XYZ file of C-alpha atoms in Angstrom:
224
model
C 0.190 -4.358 11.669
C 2.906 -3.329 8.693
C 1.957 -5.498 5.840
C 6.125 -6.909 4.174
C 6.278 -8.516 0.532
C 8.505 -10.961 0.635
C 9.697 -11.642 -3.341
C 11.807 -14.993 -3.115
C 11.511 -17.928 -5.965
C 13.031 -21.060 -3.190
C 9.956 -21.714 -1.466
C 11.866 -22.940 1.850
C 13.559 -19.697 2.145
C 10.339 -17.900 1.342
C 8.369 -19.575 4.357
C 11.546 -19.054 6.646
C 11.117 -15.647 5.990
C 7.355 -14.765 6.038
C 7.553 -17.146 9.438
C 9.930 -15.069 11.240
C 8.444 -11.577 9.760
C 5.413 -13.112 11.369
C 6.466 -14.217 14.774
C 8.120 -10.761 14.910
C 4.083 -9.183 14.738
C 4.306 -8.232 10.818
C 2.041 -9.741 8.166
C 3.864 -11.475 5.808
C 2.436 -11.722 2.141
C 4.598 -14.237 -0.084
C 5.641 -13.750 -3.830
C 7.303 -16.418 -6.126
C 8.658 -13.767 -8.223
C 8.273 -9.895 -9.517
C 5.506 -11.033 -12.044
C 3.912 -12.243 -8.932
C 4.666 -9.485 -7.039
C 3.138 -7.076 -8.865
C -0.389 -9.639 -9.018
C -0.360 -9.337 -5.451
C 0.417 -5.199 -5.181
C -3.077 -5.015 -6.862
C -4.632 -6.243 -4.287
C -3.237 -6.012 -0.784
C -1.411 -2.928 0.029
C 2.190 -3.253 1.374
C 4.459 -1.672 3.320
C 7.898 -2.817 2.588
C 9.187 -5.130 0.095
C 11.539 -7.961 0.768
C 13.247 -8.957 -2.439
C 15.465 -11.658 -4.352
C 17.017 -10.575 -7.085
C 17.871 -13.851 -9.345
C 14.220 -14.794 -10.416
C 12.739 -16.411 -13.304
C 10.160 -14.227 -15.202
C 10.739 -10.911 -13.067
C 13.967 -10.057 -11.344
C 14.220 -8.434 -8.246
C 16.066 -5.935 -10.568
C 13.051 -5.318 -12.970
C 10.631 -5.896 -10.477
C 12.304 -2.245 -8.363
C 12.420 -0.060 -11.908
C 8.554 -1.013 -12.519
C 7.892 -0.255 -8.836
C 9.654 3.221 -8.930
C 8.897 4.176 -12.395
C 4.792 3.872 -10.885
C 5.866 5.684 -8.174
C 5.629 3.125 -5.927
C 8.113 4.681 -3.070
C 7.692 2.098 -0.090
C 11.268 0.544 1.038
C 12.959 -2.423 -0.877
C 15.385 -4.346 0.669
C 17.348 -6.804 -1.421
C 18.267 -9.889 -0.409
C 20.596 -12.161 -2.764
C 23.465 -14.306 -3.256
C 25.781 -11.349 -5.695
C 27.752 -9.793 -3.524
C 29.986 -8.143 -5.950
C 29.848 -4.139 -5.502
C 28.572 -4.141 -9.280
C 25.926 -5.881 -8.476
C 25.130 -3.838 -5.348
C 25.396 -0.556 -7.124
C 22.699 -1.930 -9.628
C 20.757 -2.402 -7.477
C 20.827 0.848 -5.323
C 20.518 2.813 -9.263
C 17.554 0.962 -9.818
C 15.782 2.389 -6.067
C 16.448 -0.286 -3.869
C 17.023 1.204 -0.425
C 18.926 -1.635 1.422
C 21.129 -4.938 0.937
C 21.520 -7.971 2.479
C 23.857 -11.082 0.991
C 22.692 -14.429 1.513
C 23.021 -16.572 3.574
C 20.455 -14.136 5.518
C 20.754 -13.622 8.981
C 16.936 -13.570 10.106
C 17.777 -11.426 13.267
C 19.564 -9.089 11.490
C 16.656 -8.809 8.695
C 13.817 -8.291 11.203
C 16.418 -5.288 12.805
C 17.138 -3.703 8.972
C 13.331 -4.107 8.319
C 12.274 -1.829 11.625
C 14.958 0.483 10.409
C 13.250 1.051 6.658
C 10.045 1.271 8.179
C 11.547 4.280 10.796
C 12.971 5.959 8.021
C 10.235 5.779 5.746
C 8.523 7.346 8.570
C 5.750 4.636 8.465
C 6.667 3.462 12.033
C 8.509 7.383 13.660
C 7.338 7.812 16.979
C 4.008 6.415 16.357
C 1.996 9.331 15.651
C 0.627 11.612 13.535
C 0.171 15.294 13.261
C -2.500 16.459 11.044
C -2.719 20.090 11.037
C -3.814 20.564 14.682
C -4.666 17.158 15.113
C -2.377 14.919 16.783
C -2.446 10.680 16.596
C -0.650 8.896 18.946
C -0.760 5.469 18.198
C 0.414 3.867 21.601
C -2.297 5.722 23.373
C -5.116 5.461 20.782
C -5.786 8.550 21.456
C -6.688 11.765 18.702
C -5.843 15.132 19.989
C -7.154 18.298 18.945
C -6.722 22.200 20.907
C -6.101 19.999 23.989
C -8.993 17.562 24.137
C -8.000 14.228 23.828
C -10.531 11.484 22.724
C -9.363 7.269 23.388
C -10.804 5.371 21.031
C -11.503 1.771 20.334
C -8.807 -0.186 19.115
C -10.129 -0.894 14.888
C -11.354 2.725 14.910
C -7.974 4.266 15.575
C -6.643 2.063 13.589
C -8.808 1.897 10.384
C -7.914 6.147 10.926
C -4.471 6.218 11.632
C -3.436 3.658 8.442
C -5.873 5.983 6.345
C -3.889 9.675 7.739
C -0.396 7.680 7.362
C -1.047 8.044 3.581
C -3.104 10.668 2.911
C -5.191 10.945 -0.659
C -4.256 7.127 -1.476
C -7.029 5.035 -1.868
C -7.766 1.906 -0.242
C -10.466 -0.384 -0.968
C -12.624 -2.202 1.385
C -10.796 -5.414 1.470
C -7.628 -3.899 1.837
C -8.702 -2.146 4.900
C -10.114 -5.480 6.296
C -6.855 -7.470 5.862
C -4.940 -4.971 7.236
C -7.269 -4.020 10.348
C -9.237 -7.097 11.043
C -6.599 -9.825 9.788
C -7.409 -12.183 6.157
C -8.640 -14.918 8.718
C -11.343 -12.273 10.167
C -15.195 -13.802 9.837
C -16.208 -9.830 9.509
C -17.481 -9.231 6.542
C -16.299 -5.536 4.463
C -19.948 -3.631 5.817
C -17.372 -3.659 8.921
C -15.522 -1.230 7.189
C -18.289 0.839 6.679
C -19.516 0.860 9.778
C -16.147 2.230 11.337
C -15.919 4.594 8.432
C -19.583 6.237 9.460
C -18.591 6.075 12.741
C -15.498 8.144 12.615
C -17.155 10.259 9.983
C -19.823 11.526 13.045
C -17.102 11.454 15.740
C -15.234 13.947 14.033
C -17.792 15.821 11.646
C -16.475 19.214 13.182
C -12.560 18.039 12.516
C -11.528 20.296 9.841
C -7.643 18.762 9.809
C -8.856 15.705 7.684
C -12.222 14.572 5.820
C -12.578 11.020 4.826
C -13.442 10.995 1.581
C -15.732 7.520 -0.267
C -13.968 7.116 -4.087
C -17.742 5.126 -5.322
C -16.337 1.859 -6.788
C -12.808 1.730 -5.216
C -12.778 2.347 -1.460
C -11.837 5.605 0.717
C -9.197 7.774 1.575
C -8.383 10.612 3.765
C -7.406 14.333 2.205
C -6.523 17.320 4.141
C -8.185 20.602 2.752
C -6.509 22.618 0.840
């Protein structure tokens, strides 16, 4: 499940959105603002960003240079009332990578959203290819020299989030809202138990390692 921001100060337009993001299987995280924004980007980890741009405190505008100047590269579209090409060009110098003028058609949002996550080559063709190992994601299935293995559902993918990003760190709790869901009665020794699990499943895999940061959470690096 691809975790969307969605940055938007009216609050009726904000649960229109994160309700149709949701019914359309993504996880919506809401944002009053960019101040809020970046609160939230410290803890939960997000795919793509759905953004206003007139906000009080942080603007959408502001709230794209801070993103991109901490190399924060995940897709931003922009969703406002400007529709002036001034506007719009501000907007794509700042690092926004799409546009939509309001009033928002929802249909066409979900359909632009898929699109960023294609090209950011979070969603592709749903796998992975990690030196010889290959993920495929619809299959659940890691393949290596022609042995496949199928495994359960959280393991492949607590595995496949951690190879779409290799050598960024997620924490615990990240990794629970993202696998298990924020309303999830697991606790985070969950985590760890998948973790250890994967770690002795593929202890002779020398494509990836998964690596434990002590005090922030785990990530997966390919050897150099």
């Amino acid at each position: 499940m691809f975790n969307i921001l969605v940055v938007e100060d009216d609050k009726k337009l904000r649960q229109l959105f994160c309700t149709v993001l949701t019914r359309n299987g993504y996880r919506a995280l809401p944002a009053e603002d960019g101040q809020d924004a970046l609160t939230l980007l410290d803890k939960e980890y997000v795919d793509l960003i759905i953004s206003d741009i007139m906000m009080p405190h942080m603007d959408g505008y502001e709230l794209t240079r801070t993103l991109r100047e901490a190399n924060f590269n995940l897709p931003i579209l922009m969703v406002t009332a400007k529709e002036n090409f001034a506007d719009k060009q501000r907007g794509f110098l700042v690092g926004i990578d799409d546009y939509m003028v309001k009033p928002i058609d929802v249909n066409e949002m979900i359909l632009r959203v898929g699109a960023l996550l294609r090209r950011a080559k979070i969603v592709s063709d749903h796998q992975i290819e990690c030196g010889n190992t290959l993920l495929d994601y619809d299959s659940l299935t890691v393949s290596q020299h022609g042995d496949s293995i199928l495994l359960p559902q959280k393991e492949f993918y607590l595995l496949y989030k951690l190879l779409s990003y290799p050598n960024k760190i997620f924490t615990k709790q990240q990794l629970m809202d993202t696998i298990w869901g924020m309303d999830s009665e697991s606790d985070e020794h969950t985590v760890v138990v998948h973790i250890n699990r994967l770690r002795e499943r593929f202890k002779a895999n020398t494509d990836f390692e998964i690596v434990t940061v002590r005090g922030l959470g785990y990530k997966a690096v390919k050897p150099t």
